[in-house]
PDB file of C-alpha atoms in Angstrom:
ATOM      1  CA  MET A   1     -56.173 137.533 195.656  1.00 41.00           C
ATOM      2  CA  PRO A   2     -53.980 134.399 196.047  1.00 45.00           C
ATOM      3  CA  ASP A   3     -52.053 134.018 199.261  1.00 45.00           C
ATOM      4  CA  SER A   4     -48.359 133.668 198.353  1.00 46.00           C
ATOM      5  CA  GLY A   5     -47.727 131.900 201.664  1.00 48.00           C
ATOM      6  CA  SER A   6     -50.002 129.023 200.668  1.00 47.00           C
ATOM      7  CA  ARG A   7     -47.824 127.784 197.801  1.00 54.00           C
ATOM      8  CA  ARG A   8     -46.780 124.194 198.227  1.00 58.00           C
ATOM      9  CA  GLN A   9     -43.136 123.319 198.081  1.00 78.00           C
ATOM     10  CA  VAL A  10     -42.515 120.472 195.643  1.00 86.00           C
ATOM     11  CA  ALA A  11     -40.302 117.682 196.936  1.00 91.00           C
ATOM     12  CA  ARG A  12     -37.188 117.054 194.862  1.00 95.00           C
ATOM     13  CA  LEU A  13     -36.399 113.354 194.552  1.00 97.00           C
ATOM     14  CA  THR A  14     -33.125 112.086 193.130  1.00 98.00           C
ATOM     15  CA  LEU A  15     -32.796 108.488 192.033  1.00 98.00           C
ATOM     16  CA  TYR A  16     -29.203 107.297 191.746  1.00 98.00           C
ATOM     17  CA  TYR A  17     -29.253 104.234 189.506  1.00 98.00           C
ATOM     18  CA  ARG A  18     -27.352 102.293 186.873  1.00 97.00           C
ATOM     19  CA  GLU A  19     -28.468 100.880 183.554  1.00 96.00           C
ATOM     20  CA  GLY A  20     -29.414  97.194 183.603  1.00 96.00           C
ATOM     21  CA  CYS A  21     -30.084  97.159 187.359  1.00 97.00           C
ATOM     22  CA  GLY A  22     -33.268  95.230 188.140  1.00 97.00           C
ATOM     23  CA  LEU A  23     -33.727  96.831 191.563  1.00 97.00           C
ATOM     24  CA  CYS A  24     -33.315 100.256 189.943  1.00 98.00           C
ATOM     25  CA  GLU A  25     -36.018  99.494 187.397  1.00 97.00           C
ATOM     26  CA  GLN A  26     -38.310  98.242 190.161  1.00 98.00           C
ATOM     27  CA  MET A  27     -37.835 101.392 192.249  1.00 98.00           C
ATOM     28  CA  LEU A  28     -38.424 103.618 189.220  1.00 97.00           C
ATOM     29  CA  ALA A  29     -41.669 101.760 188.441  1.00 97.00           C
ATOM     30  CA  GLU A  30     -42.853 102.188 192.035  1.00 97.00           C
ATOM     31  CA  LEU A  31     -41.989 105.896 191.920  1.00 97.00           C
ATOM     32  CA  SER A  32     -43.966 106.270 188.692  1.00 95.00           C
ATOM     33  CA  VAL A  33     -47.054 104.854 190.410  1.00 95.00           C
ATOM     34  CA  LEU A  34     -46.620 107.245 193.339  1.00 95.00           C
ATOM     35  CA  GLN A  35     -46.119 110.183 190.986  1.00 92.00           C
ATOM     36  CA  SER A  36     -49.693 109.731 189.788  1.00 91.00           C
ATOM     37  CA  ARG A  37     -50.897 110.384 193.380  1.00 93.00           C
ATOM     38  CA  TYR A  38     -48.289 112.798 194.785  1.00 92.00           C
ATOM     39  CA  THR A  39     -46.539 115.843 193.416  1.00 90.00           C
ATOM     40  CA  PHE A  40     -42.759 115.631 193.237  1.00 94.00           C
ATOM     41  CA  ALA A  41     -39.924 116.323 190.843  1.00 95.00           C
ATOM     42  CA  LEU A  42     -37.810 113.276 189.990  1.00 96.00           C
ATOM     43  CA  GLU A  43     -34.254 113.504 188.725  1.00 97.00           C
ATOM     44  CA  ARG A  44     -32.537 110.318 187.574  1.00 97.00           C
ATOM     45  CA  ILE A  45     -28.748 110.125 187.753  1.00 98.00           C
ATOM     46  CA  ASP A  46     -26.789 107.227 186.253  1.00 98.00           C
ATOM     47  CA  ILE A  47     -23.916 106.743 188.700  1.00 98.00           C
ATOM     48  CA  ASP A  48     -21.754 105.117 186.029  1.00 98.00           C
ATOM     49  CA  GLU A  49     -21.371 108.517 184.359  1.00 97.00           C
ATOM     50  CA  ASP A  50     -19.448 109.921 187.365  1.00 97.00           C
ATOM     51  CA  PRO A  51     -16.592 108.021 189.069  1.00 98.00           C
ATOM     52  CA  ARG A  52     -17.276 109.865 192.348  1.00 97.00           C
ATOM     53  CA  LEU A  53     -20.862 108.580 192.366  1.00 97.00           C
ATOM     54  CA  VAL A  54     -19.675 105.045 191.580  1.00 97.00           C
ATOM     55  CA  ALA A  55     -17.305 105.251 194.559  1.00 97.00           C
ATOM     56  CA  ARG A  56     -20.100 106.557 196.793  1.00 96.00           C
ATOM     57  CA  PHE A  57     -23.090 104.440 195.692  1.00 97.00           C
ATOM     58  CA  ASN A  58     -21.732 101.404 193.790  1.00 96.00           C
ATOM     59  CA  ALA A  59     -23.121  98.614 195.991  1.00 95.00           C
ATOM     60  CA  LEU A  60     -26.072 100.665 197.242  1.00 97.00           C
ATOM     61  CA  VAL A  61     -28.026 101.408 194.041  1.00 98.00           C
ATOM     62  CA  PRO A  62     -30.726 102.251 193.675  1.00 98.00           C
ATOM     63  CA  VAL A  63     -30.453 105.119 196.130  1.00 98.00           C
ATOM     64  CA  LEU A  64     -33.324 107.560 196.603  1.00 98.00           C
ATOM     65  CA  ALA A  65     -32.707 110.999 198.078  1.00 98.00           C
ATOM     66  CA  VAL A  66     -35.398 113.499 199.029  1.00 95.00           C
ATOM     67  CA  ASP A  67     -34.305 117.141 198.963  1.00 93.00           C
ATOM     68  CA  GLY A  68     -30.690 115.968 199.073  1.00 93.00           C
ATOM     69  CA  GLU A  69     -31.062 113.572 202.019  1.00 95.00           C
ATOM     70  CA  ILE A  70     -30.812 109.829 201.390  1.00 97.00           C
ATOM     71  CA  LEU A  71     -34.118 108.163 202.195  1.00 97.00           C
ATOM     72  CA  CYS A  72     -33.498 104.551 201.156  1.00 98.00           C
ATOM     73  CA  CYS A  73     -31.239 102.171 199.261  1.00 98.00           C
ATOM     74  CA  HIS A  74     -31.982  98.968 197.319  1.00 98.00           C
ATOM     75  CA  TYR A  75     -35.755  99.017 197.944  1.00 97.00           C
ATOM     76  CA  LEU A  76     -38.264 101.855 198.094  1.00 98.00           C
ATOM     77  CA  ASP A  77     -39.371 102.698 201.624  1.00 98.00           C
ATOM     78  CA  THR A  78     -42.865 103.670 200.528  1.00 97.00           C
ATOM     79  CA  SER A  79     -44.182 104.723 203.933  1.00 97.00           C
ATOM     80  CA  ALA A  80     -41.148 106.939 204.646  1.00 97.00           C
ATOM     81  CA  LEU A  81     -41.455 108.518 201.198  1.00 97.00           C
ATOM     82  CA  ILE A  82     -45.176 109.205 201.632  1.00 95.00           C
ATOM     83  CA  ASP A  83     -44.405 110.804 205.009  1.00 94.00           C
ATOM     84  CA  GLU A  84     -41.871 113.077 203.309  1.00 92.00           C
ATOM     85  CA  LEU A  85     -44.207 113.923 200.443  1.00 92.00           C
ATOM     86  CA  THR A  86     -47.116 114.802 202.715  1.00 89.00           C
ATOM     87  CA  ARG A  87     -44.865 117.122 204.738  1.00 82.00           C
ATOM     88  CA  HIS A  88     -44.533 119.229 201.581  1.00 67.00           C
ATOM     89  CA  ASP A  89     -48.301 119.747 201.293  1.00 61.00           C
TER      90      ASP A  89
END
């Protein structure tokens, strides 16, 4: 009988980006590599589709949030992300 308390919680990552952004493409590529080793759900949000997000993140993209909390901007903080992902195991 499976133990319902042993289910892992999957981390929810949100990548705030904009089309044509080289740093955004780089972060997405790095996340794709990590997704082959770690379990997480990744949502991509183009900030240019929402004026409130442009006002909030314009000069910061790409912005990566984990479970709603901003983890890093501009460049992927791989070690901090791995720490977050392993907490969910």
